[in-house]
Each structure stands twice: as C-alpha cells, then as structure tokens.
mmCIF file of N, CA and C in Angstrom:
data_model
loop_
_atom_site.group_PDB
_atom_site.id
_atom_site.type_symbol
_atom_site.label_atom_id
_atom_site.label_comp_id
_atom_site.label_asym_id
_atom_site.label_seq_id
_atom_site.Cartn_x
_atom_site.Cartn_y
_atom_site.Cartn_z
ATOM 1 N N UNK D 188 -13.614 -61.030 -73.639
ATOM 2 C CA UNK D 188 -12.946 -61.659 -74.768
ATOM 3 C C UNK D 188 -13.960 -62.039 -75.827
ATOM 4 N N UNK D 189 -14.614 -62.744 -75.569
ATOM 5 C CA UNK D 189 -16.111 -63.151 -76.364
ATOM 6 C C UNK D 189 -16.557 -62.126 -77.041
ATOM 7 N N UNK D 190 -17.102 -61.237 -75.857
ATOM 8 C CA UNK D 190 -17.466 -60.092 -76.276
ATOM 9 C C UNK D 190 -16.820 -59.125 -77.425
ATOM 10 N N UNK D 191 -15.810 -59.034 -77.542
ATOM 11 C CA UNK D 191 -15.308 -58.178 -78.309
ATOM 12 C C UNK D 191 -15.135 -59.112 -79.838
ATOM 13 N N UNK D 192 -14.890 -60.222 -79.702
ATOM 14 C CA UNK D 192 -15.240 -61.150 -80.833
ATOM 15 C C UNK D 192 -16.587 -60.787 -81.269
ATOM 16 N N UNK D 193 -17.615 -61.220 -80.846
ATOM 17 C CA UNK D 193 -19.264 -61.136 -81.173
ATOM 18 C C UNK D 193 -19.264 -59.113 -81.186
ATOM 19 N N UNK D 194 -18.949 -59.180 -80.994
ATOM 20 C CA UNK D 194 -18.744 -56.919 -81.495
ATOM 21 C C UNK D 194 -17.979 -57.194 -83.328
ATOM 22 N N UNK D 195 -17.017 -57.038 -82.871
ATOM 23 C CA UNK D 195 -16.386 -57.402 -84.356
ATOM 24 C C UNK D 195 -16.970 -58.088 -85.792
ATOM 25 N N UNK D 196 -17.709 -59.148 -84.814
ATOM 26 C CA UNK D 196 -18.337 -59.978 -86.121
ATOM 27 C C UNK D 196 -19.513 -59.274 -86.558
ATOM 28 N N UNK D 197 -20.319 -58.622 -85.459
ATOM 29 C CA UNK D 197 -21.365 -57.697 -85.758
ATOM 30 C C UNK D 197 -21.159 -56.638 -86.672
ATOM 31 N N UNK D 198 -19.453 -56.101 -86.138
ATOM 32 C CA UNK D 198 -19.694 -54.760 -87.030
ATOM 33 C C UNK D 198 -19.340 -55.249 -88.630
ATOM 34 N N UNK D 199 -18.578 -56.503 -88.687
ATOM 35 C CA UNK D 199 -18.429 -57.010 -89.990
ATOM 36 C C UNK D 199 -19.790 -57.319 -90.924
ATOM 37 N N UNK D 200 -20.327 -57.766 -89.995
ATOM 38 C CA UNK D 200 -21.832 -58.133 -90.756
ATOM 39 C C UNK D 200 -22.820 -57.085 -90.907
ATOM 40 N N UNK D 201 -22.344 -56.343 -89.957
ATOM 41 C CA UNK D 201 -23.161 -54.821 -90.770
ATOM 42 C C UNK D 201 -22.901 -53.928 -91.511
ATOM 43 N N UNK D 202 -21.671 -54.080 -92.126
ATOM 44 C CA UNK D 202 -21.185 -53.095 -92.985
ATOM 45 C C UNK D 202 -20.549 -54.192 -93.944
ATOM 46 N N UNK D 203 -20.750 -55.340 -93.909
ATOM 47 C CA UNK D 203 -20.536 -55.990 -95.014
ATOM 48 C C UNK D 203 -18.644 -56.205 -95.468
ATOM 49 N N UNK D 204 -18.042 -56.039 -94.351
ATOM 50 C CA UNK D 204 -16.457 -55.499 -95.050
ATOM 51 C C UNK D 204 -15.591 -56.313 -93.492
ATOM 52 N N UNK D 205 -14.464 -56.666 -93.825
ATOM 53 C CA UNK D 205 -13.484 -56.663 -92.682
ATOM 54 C C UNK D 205 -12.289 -55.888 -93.004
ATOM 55 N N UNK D 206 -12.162 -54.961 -93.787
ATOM 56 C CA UNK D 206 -11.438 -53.797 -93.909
ATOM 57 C C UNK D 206 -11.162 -52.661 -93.305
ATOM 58 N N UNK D 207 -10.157 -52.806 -92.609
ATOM 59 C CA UNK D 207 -10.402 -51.602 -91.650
ATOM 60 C C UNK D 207 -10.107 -50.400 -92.512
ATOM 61 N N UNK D 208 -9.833 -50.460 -93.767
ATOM 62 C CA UNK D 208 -9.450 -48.731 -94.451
ATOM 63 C C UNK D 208 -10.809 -48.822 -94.757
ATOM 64 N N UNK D 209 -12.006 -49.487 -95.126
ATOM 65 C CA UNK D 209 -13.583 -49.369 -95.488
ATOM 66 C C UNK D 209 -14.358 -48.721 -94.009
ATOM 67 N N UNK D 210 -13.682 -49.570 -93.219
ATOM 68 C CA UNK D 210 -14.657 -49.562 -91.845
ATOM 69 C C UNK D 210 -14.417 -48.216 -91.138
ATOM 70 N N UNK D 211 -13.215 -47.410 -91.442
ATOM 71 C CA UNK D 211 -12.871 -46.480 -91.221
ATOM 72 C C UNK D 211 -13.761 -45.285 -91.344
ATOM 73 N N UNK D 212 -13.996 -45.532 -93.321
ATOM 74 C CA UNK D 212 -14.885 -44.713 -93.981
ATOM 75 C C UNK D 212 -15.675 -44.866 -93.733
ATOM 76 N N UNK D 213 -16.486 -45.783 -93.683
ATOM 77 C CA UNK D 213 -18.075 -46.188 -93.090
ATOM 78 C C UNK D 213 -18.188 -45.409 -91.894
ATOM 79 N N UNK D 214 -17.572 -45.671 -90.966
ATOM 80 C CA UNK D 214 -17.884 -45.223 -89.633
ATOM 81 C C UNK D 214 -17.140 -43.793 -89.270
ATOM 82 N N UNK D 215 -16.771 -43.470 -90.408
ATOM 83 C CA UNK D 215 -17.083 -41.720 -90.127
ATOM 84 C C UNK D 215 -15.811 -41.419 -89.543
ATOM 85 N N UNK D 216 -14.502 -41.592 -89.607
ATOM 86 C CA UNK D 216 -13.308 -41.978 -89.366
ATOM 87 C C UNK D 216 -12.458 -41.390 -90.477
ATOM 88 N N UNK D 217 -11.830 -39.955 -89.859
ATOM 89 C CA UNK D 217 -10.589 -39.562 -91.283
ATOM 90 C C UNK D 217 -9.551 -40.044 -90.428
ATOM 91 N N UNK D 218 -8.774 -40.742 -91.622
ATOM 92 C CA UNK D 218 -7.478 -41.124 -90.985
ATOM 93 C C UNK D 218 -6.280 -40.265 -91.888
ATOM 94 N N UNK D 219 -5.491 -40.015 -91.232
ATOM 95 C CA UNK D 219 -4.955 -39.078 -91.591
ATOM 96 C C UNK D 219 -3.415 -39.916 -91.369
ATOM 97 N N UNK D 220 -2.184 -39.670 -92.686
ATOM 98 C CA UNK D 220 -0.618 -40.193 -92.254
ATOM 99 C C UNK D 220 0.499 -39.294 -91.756
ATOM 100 N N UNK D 221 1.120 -39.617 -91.238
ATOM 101 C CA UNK D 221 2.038 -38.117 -90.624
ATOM 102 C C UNK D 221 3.592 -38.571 -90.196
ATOM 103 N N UNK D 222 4.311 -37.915 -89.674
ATOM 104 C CA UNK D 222 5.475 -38.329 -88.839
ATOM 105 C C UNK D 222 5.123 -38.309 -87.425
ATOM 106 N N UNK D 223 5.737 -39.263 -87.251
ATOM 107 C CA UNK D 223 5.306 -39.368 -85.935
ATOM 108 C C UNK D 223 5.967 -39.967 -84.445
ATOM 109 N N UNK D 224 7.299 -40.411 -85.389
ATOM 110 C CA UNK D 224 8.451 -40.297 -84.583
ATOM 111 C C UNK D 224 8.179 -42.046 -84.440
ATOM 112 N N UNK D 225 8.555 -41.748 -82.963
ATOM 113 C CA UNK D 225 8.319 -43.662 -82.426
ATOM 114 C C UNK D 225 6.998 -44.195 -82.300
ATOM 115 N N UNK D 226 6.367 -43.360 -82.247
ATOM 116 C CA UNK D 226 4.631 -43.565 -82.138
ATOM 117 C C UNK D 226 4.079 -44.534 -83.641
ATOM 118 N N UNK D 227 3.011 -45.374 -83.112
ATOM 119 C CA UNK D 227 2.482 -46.038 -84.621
ATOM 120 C C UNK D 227 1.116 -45.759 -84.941
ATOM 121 N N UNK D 228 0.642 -44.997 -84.351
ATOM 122 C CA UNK D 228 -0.607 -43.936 -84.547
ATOM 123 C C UNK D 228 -1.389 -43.997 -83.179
ATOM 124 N N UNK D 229 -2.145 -43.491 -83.224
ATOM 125 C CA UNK D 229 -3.473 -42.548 -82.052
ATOM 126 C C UNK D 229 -4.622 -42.410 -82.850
ATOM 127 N N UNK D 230 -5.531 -42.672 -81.747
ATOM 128 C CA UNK D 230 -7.294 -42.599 -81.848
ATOM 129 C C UNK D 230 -7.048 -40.902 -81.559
ATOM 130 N N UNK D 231 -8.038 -40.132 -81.704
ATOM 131 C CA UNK D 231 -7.880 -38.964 -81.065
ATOM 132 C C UNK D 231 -9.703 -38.401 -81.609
ATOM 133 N N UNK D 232 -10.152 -38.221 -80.845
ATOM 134 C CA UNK D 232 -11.715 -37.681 -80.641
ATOM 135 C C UNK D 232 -11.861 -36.144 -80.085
ATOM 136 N N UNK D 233 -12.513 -35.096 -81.193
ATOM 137 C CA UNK D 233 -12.505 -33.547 -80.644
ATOM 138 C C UNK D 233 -13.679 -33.289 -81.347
ATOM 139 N N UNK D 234 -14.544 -32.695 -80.688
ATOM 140 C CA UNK D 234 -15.710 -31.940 -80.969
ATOM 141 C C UNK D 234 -16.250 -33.447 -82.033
ATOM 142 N N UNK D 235 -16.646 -34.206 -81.628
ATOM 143 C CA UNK D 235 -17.398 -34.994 -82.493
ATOM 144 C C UNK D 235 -16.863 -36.397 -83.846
ATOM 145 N N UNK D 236 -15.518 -35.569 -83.755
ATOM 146 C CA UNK D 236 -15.014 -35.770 -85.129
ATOM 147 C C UNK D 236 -14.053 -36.735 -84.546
ATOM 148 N N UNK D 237 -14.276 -37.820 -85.512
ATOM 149 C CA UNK D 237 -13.223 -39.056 -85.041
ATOM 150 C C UNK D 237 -12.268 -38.832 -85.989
ATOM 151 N N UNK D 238 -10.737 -39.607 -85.610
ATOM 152 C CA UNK D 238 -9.704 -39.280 -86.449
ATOM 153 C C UNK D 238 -8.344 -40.150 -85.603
ATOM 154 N N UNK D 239 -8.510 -40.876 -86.321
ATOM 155 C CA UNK D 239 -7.081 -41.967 -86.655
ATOM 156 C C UNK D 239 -5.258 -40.894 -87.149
ATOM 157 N N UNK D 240 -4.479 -40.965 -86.391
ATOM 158 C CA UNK D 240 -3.469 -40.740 -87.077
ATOM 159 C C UNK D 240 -2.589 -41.676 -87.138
ATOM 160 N N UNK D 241 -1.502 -41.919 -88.116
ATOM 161 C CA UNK D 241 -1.158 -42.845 -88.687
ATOM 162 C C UNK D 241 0.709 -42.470 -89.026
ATOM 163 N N UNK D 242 1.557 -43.518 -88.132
ATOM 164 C CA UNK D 242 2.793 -42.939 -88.667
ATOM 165 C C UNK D 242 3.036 -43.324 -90.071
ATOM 166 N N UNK D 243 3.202 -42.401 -91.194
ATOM 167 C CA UNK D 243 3.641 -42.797 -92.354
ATOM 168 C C UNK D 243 4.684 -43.285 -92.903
ATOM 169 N N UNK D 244 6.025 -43.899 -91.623
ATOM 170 C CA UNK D 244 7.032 -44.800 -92.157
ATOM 171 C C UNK D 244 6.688 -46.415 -91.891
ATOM 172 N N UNK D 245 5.306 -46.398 -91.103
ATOM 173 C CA UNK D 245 4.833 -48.432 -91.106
ATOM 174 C C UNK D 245 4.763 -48.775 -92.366
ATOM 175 N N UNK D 246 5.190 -50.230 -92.339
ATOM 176 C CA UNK D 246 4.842 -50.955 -93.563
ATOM 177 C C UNK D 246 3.602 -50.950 -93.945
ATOM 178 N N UNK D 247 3.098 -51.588 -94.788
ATOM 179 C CA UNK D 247 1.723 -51.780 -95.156
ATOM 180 C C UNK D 247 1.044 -52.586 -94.146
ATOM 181 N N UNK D 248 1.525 -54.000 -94.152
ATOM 182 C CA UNK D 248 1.135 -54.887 -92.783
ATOM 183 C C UNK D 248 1.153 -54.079 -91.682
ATOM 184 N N UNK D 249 2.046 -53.080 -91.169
ATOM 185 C CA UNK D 249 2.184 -52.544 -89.985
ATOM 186 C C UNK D 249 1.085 -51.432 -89.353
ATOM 187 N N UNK D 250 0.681 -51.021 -90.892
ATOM 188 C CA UNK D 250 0.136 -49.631 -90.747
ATOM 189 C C UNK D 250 -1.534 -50.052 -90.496
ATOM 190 N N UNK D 251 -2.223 -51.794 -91.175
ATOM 191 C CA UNK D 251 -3.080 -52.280 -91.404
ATOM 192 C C UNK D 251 -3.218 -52.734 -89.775
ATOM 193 N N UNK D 252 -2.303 -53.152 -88.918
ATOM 194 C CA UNK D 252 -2.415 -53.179 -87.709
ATOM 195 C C UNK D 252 -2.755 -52.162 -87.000
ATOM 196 N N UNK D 253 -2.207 -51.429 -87.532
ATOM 197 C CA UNK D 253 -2.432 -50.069 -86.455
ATOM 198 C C UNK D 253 -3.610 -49.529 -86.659
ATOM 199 N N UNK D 254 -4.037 -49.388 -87.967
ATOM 200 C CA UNK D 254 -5.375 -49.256 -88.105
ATOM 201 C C UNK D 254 -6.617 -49.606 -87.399
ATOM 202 N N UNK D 255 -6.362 -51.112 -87.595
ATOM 203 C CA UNK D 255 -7.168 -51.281 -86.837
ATOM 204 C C UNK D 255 -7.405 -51.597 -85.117
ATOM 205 N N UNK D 256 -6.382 -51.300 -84.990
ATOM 206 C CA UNK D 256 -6.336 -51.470 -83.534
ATOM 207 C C UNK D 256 -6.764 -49.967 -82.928
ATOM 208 N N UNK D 257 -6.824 -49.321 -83.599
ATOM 209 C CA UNK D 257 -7.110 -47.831 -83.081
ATOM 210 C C UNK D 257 -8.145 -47.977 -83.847
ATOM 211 N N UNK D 258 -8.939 -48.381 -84.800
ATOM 212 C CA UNK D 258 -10.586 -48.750 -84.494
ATOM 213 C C UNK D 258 -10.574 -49.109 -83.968
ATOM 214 N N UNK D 259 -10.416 -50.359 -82.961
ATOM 215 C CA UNK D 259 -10.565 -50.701 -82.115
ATOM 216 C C UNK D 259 -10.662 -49.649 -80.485
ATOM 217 N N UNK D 260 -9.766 -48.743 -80.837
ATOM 218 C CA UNK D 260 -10.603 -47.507 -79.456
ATOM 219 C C UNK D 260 -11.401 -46.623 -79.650
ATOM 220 N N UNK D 261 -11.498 -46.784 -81.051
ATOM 221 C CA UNK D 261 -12.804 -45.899 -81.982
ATOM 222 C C UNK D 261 -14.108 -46.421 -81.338
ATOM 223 N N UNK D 262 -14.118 -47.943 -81.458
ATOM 224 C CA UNK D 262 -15.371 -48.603 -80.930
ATOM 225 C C UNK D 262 -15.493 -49.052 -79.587
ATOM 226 N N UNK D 263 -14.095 -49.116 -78.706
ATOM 227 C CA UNK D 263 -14.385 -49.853 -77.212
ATOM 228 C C UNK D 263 -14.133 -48.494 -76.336
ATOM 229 N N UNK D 264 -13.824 -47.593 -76.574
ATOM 230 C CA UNK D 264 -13.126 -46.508 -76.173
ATOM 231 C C UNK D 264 -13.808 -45.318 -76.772
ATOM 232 N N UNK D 265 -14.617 -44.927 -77.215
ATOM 233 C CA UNK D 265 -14.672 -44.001 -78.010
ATOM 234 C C UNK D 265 -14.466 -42.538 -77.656
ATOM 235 N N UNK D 266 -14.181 -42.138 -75.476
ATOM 236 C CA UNK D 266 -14.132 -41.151 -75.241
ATOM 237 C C UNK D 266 -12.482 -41.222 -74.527
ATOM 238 N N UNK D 267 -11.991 -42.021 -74.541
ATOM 239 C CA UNK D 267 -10.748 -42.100 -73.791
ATOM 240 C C UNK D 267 -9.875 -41.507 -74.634
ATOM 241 N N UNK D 268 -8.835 -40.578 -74.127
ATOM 242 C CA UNK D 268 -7.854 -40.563 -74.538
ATOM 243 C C UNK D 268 -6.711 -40.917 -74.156
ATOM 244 N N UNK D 269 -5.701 -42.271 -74.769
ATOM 245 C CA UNK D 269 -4.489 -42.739 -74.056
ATOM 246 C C UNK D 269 -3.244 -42.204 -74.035
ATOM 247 N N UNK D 270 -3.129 -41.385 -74.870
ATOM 248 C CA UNK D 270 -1.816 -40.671 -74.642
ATOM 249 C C UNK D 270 -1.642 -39.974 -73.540
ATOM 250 N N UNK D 271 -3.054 -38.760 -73.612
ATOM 251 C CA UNK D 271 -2.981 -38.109 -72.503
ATOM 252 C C UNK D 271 -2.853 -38.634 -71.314
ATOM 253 N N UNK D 272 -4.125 -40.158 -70.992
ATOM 254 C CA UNK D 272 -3.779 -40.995 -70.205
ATOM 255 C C UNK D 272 -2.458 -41.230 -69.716
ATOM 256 N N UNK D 273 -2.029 -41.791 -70.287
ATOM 257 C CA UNK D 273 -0.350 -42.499 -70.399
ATOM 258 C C UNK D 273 0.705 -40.985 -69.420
ATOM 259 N N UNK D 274 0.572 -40.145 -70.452
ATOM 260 C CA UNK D 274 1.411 -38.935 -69.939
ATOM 261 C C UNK D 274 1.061 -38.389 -68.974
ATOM 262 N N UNK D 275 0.007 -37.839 -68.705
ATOM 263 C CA UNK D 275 -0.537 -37.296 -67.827
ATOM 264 C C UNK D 275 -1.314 -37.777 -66.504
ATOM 265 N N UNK D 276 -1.618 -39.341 -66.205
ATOM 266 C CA UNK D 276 -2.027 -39.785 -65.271
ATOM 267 C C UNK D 276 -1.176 -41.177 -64.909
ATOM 268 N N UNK D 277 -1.703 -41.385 -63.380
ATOM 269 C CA UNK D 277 -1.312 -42.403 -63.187
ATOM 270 C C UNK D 277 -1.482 -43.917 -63.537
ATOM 271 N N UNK D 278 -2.982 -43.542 -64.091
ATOM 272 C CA UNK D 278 -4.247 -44.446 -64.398
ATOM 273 C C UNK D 278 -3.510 -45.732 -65.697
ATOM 274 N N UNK D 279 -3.750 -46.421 -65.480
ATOM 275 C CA UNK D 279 -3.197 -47.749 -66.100
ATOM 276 C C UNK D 279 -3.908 -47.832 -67.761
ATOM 277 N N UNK D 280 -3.573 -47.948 -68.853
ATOM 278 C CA UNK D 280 -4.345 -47.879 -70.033
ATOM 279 C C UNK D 280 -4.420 -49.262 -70.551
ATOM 280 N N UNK D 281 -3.147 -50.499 -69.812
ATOM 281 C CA UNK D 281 -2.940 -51.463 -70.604
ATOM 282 C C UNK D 281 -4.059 -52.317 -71.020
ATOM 283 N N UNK D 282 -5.145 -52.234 -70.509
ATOM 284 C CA UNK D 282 -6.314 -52.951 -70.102
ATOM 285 C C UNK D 282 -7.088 -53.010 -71.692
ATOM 286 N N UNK D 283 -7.098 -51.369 -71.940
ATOM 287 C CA UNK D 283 -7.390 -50.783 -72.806
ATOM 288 C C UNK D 283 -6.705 -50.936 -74.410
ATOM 289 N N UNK D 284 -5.290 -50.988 -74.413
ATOM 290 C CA UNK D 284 -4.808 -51.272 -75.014
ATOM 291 C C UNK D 284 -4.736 -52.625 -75.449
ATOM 292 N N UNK D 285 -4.755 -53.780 -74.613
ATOM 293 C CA UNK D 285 -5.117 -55.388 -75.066
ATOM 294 C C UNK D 285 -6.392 -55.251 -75.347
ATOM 295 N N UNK D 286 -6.921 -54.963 -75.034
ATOM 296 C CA UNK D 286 -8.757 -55.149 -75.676
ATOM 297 C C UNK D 286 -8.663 -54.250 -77.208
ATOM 298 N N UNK D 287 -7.883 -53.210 -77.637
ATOM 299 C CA UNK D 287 -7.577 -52.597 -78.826
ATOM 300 C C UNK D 287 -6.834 -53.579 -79.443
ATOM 301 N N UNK D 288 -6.152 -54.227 -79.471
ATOM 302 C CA UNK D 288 -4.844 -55.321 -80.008
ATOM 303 C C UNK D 288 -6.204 -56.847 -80.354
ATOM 304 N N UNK D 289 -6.680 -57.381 -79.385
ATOM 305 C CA UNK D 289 -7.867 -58.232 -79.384
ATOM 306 C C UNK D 289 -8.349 -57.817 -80.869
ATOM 307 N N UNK D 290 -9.349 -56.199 -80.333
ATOM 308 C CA UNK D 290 -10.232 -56.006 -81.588
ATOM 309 C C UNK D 290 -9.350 -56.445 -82.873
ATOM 310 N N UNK D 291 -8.264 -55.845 -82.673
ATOM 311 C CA UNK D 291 -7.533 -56.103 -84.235
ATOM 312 C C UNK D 291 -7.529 -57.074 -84.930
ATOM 313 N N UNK D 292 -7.128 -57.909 -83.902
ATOM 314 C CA UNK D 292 -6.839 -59.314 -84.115
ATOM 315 C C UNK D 292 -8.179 -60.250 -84.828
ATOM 316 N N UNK D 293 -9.020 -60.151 -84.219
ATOM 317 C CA UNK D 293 -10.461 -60.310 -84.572
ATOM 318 C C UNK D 293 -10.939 -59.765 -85.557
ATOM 319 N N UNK D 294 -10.548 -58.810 -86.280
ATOM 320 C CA UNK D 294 -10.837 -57.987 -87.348
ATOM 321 C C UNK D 294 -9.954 -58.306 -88.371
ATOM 322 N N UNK D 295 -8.540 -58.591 -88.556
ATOM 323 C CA UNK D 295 -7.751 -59.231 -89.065
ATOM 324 C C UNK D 295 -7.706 -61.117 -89.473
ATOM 325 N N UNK D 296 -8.064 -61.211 -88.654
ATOM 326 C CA UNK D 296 -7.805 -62.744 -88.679
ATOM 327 C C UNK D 296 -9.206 -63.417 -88.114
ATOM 328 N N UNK D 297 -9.758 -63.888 -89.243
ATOM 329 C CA UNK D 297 -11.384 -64.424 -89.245
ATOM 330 C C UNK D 297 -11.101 -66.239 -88.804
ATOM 331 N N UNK D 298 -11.589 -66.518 -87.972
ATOM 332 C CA UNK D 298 -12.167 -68.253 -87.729
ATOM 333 C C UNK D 298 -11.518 -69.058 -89.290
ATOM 334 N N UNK D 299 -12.124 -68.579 -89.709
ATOM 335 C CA UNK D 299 -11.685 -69.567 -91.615
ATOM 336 C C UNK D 299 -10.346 -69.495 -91.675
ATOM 337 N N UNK D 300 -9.770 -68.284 -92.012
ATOM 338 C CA UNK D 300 -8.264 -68.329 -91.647
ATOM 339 C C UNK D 300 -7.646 -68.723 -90.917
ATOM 340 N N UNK D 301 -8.209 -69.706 -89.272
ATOM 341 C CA UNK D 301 -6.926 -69.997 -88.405
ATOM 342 C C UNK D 301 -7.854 -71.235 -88.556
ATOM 343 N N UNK D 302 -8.719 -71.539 -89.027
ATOM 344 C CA UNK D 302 -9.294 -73.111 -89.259
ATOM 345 C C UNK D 302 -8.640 -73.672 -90.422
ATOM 346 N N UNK D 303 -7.873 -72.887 -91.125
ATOM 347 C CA UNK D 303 -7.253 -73.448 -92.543
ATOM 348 C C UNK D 303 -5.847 -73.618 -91.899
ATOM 349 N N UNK D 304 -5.039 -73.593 -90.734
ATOM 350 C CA UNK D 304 -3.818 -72.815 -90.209
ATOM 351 C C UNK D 304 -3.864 -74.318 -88.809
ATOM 352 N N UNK D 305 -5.066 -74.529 -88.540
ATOM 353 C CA UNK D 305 -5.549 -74.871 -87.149
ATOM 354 C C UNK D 305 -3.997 -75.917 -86.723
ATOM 355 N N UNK D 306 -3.280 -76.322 -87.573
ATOM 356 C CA UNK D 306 -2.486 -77.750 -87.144
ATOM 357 C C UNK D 306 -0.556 -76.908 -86.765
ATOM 358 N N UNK D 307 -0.853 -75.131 -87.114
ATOM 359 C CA UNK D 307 0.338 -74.547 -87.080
ATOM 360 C C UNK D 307 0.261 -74.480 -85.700
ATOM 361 N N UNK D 308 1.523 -73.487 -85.039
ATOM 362 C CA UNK D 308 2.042 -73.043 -83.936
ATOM 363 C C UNK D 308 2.162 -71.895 -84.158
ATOM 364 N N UNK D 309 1.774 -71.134 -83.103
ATOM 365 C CA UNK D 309 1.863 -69.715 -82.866
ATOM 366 C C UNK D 309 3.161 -69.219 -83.847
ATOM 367 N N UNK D 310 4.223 -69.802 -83.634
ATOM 368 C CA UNK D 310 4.966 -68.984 -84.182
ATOM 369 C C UNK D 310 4.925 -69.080 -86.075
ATOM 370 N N UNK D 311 4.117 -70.206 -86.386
ATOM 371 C CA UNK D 311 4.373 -70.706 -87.497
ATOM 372 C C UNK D 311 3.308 -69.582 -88.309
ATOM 373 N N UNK D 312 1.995 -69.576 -87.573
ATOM 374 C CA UNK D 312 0.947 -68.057 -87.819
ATOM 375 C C UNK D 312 1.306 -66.660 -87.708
ATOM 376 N N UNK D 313 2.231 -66.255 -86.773
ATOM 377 C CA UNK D 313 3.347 -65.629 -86.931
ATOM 378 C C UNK D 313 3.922 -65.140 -87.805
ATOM 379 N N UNK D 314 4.452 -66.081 -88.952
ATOM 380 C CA UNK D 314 5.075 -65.833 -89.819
ATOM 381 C C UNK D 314 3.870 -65.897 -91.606
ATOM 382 N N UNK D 315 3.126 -66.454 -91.046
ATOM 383 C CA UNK D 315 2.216 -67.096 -92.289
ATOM 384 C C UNK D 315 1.508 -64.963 -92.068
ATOM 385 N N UNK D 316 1.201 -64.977 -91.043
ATOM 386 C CA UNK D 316 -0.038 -63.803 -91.076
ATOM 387 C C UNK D 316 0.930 -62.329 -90.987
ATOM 388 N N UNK D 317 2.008 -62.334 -90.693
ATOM 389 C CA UNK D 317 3.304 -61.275 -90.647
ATOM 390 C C UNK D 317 2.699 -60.250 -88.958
ATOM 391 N N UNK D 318 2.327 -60.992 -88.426
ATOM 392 C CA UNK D 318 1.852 -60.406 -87.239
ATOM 393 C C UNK D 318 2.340 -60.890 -86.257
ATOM 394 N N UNK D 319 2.719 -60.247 -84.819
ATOM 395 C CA UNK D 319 3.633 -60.736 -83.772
ATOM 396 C C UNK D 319 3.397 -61.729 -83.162
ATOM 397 N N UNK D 320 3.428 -62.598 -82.437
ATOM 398 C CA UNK D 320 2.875 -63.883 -81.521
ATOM 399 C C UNK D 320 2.374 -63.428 -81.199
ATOM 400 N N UNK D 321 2.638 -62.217 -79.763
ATOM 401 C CA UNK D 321 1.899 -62.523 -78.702
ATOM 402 C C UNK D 321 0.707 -61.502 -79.503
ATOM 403 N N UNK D 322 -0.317 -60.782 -80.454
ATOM 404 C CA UNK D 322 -0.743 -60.872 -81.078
ATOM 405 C C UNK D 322 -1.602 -62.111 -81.861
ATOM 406 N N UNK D 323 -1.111 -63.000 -82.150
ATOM 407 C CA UNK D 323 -1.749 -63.915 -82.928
ATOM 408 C C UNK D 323 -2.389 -65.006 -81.680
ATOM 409 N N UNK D 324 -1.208 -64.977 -79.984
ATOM 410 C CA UNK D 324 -1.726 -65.193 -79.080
ATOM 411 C C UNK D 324 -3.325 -65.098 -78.503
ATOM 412 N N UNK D 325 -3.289 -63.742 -78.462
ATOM 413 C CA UNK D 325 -4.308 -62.871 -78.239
ATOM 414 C C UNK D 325 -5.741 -63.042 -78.597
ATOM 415 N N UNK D 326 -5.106 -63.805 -80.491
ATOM 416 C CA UNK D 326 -6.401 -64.207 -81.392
ATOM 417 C C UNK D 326 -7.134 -65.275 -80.797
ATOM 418 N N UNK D 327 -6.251 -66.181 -79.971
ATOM 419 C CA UNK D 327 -6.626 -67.338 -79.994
ATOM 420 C C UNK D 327 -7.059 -68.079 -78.557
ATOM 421 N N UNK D 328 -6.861 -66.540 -78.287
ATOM 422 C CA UNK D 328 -7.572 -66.999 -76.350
ATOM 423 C C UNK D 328 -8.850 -66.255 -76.382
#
C-alpha cells in the first residue's frame, strides 16, 4: 500500500506532472480510443510497445480513471496480461487489479486534496471527486 503511494509520488516528481494523459506520453504509452463494448479499457504490451486502449463512450471523469489505472499496470504489471489472464486461466488477477485502482487513486487524488476534504465522509468525497467509494476507500487505506 505504502509502496505504491511512494512509487506514484516518485513518478510524479520525476516527470514533474500528475496527469495521466502527460504521464502516458512521457512514458512512452500510445493510448489509443475505440469501441469496446462493456470493457473500460486494457493495458496491452507487444513487442516492446506499450499501449493503453480506451473505450470511447466513458465520460471524461471515467475515461481519466481508466487511464490511469491501466498506467497503473503499465508500471506494477508491465508484463501481465489480464484479459488473457481472466479468460484464459484460472489464476486470480484481483490482486492485480486493486493495486491498479490504488495506483489511480494515488495519482488522482494527492494528500492536499483529501487534507482540504479531511472533515468529509467517504461518500461526501465521492461525490466532491465524481469517483466511486469503494475507490476513494482505497485512497485512504
């Protein structure tokens, strides 16, 4: 948990940005928008080349989540693939997937922002940050 906090803040402080459409570019990341049915995008890694896809009916808030939460397997994950995972094995990904949701969260929502917030309730950040509880949960354990 820590850990992926003190990762985050690192990669913020080295690239100067908490943007995940910057951090994207920086770190060598085409993200690409598409249909994509029920899906809200995929990390997907081939021959070298990193690449975000992105369903193009999320909101803006939605799509800024997804973003970065799939940086987030860009950087904790960088050889896994979960779909295939998911479909094709028995092997459990959720592990993987909360530590992607974490990164987000951490990348989204900086210390200053829930120190200005500190006297709300989950659900009240919730609504202030347009992000789910158990999400904003996540931020705060």
């Amino acid at each position: 948990m820590n850990d992926i906090k003190k990762l985050v803040e690192g990669i913020k402080s080295k690239h100067k940005t908490d943007s995940p459409y910057e951090l994207a570019d920086l770190l060598g990341i085409d993200i690409h928008r598409c249909e994509l049915g029920q899906i809200h995008g995929y990390y997907y890694k081939a021959y070298r080349v990193k690449q975000i896809y992105l369903n193009c009916d999320l909101s803006r808030i939605e799509e800024k989540f997804v973003l970065s939460h799939e940086l987030g397997h860009s950087v904790l994950h960088p050889n896994a693939n979960t779909p295939f995972l998911k479909a094709n094995t028995y092997l459990s990904v959720e592990k993987m997937e909360i530590e992607a949701n974490r990164f987000a969260m951490h990348l989204l929502l900086s210390d200053n922002d829930l120190l200005e917030y500190q006297e709300y309730s989950v659900a009240q950040l919730s609504k202030i940050f347009g992000y789910h509880e158990r999400f904003i949960q996540l931020r705060l354990c």
